[in-house]
mmCIF file of C-alpha atoms in Angstrom:
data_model
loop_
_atom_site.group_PDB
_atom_site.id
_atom_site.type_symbol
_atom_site.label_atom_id
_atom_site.label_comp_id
_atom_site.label_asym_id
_atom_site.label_seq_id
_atom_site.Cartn_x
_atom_site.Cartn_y
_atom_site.Cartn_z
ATOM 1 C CA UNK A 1 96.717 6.823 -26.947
ATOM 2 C CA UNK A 2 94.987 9.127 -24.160
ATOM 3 C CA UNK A 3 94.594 12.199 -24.761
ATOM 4 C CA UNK A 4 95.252 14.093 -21.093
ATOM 5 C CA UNK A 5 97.943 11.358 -20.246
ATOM 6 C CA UNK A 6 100.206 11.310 -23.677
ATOM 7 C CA UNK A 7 100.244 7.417 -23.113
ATOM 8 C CA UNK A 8 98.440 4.301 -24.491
ATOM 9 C CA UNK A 9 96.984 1.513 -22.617
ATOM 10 C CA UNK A 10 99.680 -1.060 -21.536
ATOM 11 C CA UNK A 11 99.319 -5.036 -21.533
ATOM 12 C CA UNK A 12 101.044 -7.883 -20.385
ATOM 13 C CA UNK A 13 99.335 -10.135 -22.775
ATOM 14 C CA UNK A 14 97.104 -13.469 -22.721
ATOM 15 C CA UNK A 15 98.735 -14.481 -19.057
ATOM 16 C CA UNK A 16 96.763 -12.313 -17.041
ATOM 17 C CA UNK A 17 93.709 -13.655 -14.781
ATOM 18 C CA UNK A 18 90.765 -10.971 -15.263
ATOM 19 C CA UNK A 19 91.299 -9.774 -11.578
ATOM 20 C CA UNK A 20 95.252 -8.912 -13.011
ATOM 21 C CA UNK A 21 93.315 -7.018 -16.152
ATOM 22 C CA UNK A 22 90.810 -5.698 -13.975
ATOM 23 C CA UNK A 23 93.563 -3.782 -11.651
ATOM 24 C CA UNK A 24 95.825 -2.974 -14.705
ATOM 25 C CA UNK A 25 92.508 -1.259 -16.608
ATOM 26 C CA UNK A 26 91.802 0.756 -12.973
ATOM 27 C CA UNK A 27 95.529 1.411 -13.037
ATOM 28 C CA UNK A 28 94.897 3.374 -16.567
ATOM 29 C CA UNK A 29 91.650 4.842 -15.308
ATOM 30 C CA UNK A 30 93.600 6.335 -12.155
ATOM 31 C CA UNK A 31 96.044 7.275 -14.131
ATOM 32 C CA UNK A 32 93.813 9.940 -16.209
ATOM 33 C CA UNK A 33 92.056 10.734 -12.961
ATOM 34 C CA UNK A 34 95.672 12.278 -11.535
ATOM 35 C CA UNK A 35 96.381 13.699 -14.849
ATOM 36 C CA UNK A 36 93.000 15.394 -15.022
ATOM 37 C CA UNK A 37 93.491 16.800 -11.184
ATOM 38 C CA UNK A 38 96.763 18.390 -11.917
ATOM 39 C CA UNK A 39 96.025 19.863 -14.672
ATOM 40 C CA UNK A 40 92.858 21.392 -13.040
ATOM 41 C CA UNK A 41 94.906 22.440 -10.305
ATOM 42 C CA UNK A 42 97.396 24.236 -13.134
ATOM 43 C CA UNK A 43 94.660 26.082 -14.871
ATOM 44 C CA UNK A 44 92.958 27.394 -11.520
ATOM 45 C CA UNK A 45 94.330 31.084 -12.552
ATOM 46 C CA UNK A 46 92.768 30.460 -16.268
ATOM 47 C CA UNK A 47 89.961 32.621 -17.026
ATOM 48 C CA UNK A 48 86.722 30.430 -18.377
ATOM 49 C CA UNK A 49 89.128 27.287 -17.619
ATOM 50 C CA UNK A 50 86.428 24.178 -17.590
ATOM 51 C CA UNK A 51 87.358 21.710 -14.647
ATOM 52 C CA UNK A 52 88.080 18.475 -16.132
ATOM 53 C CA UNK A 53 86.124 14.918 -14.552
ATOM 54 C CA UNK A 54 87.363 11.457 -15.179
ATOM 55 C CA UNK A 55 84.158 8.958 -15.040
ATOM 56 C CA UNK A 56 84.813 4.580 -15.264
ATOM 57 C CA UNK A 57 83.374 2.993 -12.603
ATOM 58 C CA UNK A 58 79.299 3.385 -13.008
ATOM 59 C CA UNK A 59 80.177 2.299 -16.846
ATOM 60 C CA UNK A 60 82.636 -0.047 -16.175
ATOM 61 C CA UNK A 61 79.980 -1.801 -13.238
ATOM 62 C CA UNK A 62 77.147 -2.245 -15.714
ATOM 63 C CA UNK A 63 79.809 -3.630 -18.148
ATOM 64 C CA UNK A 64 79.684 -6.476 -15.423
ATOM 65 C CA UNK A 65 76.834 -6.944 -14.324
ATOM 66 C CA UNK A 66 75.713 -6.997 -18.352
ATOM 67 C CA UNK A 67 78.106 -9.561 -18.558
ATOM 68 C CA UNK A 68 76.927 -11.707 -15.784
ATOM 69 C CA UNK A 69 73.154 -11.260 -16.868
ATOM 70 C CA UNK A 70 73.817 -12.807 -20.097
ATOM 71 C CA UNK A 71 75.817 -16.399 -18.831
ATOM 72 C CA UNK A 72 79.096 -15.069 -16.901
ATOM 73 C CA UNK A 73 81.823 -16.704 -18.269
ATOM 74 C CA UNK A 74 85.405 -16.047 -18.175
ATOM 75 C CA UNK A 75 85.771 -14.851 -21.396
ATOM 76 C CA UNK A 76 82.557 -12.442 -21.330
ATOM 77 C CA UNK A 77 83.864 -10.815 -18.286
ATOM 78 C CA UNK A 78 87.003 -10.620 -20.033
ATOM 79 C CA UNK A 79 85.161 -8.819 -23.177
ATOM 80 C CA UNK A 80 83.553 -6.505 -20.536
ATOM 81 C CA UNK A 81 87.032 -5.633 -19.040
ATOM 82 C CA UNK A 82 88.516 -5.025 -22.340
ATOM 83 C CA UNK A 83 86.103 -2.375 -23.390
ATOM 84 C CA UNK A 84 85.747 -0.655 -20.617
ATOM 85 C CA UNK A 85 86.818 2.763 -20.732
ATOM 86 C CA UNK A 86 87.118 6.225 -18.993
ATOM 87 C CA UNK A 87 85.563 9.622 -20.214
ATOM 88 C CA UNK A 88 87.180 12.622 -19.332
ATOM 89 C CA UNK A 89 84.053 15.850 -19.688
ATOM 90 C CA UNK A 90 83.855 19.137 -18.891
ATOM 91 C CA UNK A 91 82.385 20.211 -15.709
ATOM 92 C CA UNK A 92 80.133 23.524 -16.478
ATOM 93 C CA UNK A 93 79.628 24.437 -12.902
ATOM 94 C CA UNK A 94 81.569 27.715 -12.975
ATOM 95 C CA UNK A 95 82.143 29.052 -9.161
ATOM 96 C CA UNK A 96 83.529 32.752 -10.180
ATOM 97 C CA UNK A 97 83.357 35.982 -11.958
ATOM 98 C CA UNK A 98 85.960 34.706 -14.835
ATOM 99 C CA UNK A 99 84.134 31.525 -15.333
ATOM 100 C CA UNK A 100 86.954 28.979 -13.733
ATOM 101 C CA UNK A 101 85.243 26.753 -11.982
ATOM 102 C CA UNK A 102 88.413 25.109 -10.005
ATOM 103 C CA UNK A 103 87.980 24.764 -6.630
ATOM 104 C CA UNK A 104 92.175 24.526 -5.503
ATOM 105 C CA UNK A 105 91.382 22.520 -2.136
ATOM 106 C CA UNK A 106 89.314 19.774 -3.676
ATOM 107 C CA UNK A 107 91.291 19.195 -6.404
ATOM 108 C CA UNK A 108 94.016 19.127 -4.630
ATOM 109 C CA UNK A 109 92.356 16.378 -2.145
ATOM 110 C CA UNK A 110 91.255 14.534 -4.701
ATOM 111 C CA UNK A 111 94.644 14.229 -6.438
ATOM 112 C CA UNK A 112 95.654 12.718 -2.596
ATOM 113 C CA UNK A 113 93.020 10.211 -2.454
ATOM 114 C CA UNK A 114 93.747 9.169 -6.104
ATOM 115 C CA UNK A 115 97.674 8.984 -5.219
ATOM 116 C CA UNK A 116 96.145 6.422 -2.672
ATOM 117 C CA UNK A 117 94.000 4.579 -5.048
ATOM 118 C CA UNK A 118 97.157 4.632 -7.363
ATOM 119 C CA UNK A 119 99.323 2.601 -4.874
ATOM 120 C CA UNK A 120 96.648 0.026 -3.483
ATOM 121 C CA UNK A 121 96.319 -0.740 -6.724
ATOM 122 C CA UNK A 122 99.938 -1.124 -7.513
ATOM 123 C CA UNK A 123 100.430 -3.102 -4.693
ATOM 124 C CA UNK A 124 97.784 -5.745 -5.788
ATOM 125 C CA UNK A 125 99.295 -5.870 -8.876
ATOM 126 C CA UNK A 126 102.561 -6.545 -7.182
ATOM 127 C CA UNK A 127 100.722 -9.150 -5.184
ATOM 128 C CA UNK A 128 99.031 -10.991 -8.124
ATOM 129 C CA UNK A 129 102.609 -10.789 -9.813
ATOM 130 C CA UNK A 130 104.348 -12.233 -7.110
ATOM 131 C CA UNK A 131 101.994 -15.223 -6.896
ATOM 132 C CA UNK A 132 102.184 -16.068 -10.325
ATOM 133 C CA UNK A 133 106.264 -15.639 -10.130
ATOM 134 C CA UNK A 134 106.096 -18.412 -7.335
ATOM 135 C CA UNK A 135 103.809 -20.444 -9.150
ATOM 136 C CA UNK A 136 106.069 -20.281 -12.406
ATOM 137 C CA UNK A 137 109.448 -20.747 -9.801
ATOM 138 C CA UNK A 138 107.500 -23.398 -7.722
#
């Protein structure tokens, strides 16, 4: 179970293509992300308040390309996928007197763009259900 979120990683089991897995691990990862904005954005009054910072992709891109390097196969990339994971740290940059270092404007942006992120990455989800519906319906 997360931490920031309250929620554990969902699955939908051994039916999933790794393109499905790969959009239902970003869905978790953008998950956290909005989680970690809003509650940034609720502790902006919080004296020595810490701004919170979601990292996955840099880790989850050398996960990849590691896999690739060493004979990409489907179930390597699927091993990469699997164990992929976020890190939520601590930002120390501190912007005023009390030692908050929440800026209200970018977090507040960011939680937008992630919002976005969030629903093109629901929608391909959708998408990659719908197909395999179809294919299952003929």
């Amino acid at each position: 179970m997360d931490k920031l979120t309250g929620i554990g990683t969902t699955t939908t089991g051994g039916i999933t293509s790794n393109s499905m897995r790969m959009l239902e691990k970003s869905m978790d990862y953008l998950w956290t992300k909005q989680a970690a904005h809003l509650d940034n954005i609720a502790n902006a009054e919080t004296p020595g308040y810490k701004v919170k910072t979601v990292t996955f992709e840099k880790k989850f891109e050398q996960r990849l390309k590691a896999a690739e390097r060493h004979g990409h196969t489907r179930s390597k990339t699927r091993r990469a996928i699997e164990t992929a994971a976020w890190e939520v740290e601590d930002d120390e940059e501190v912007t005023r007197m009390d030692e908050n270092g929440v800026n209200v404007l970018e977090q507040s942006l960011e939680a937008v763009r992630t919002a976005y992120q969030m629903e093109y990455t629901l929608q391909a989800l959708n998408n990659d259900f719908t197909t395999l519906g179809r294919a299952i319906n003929g």
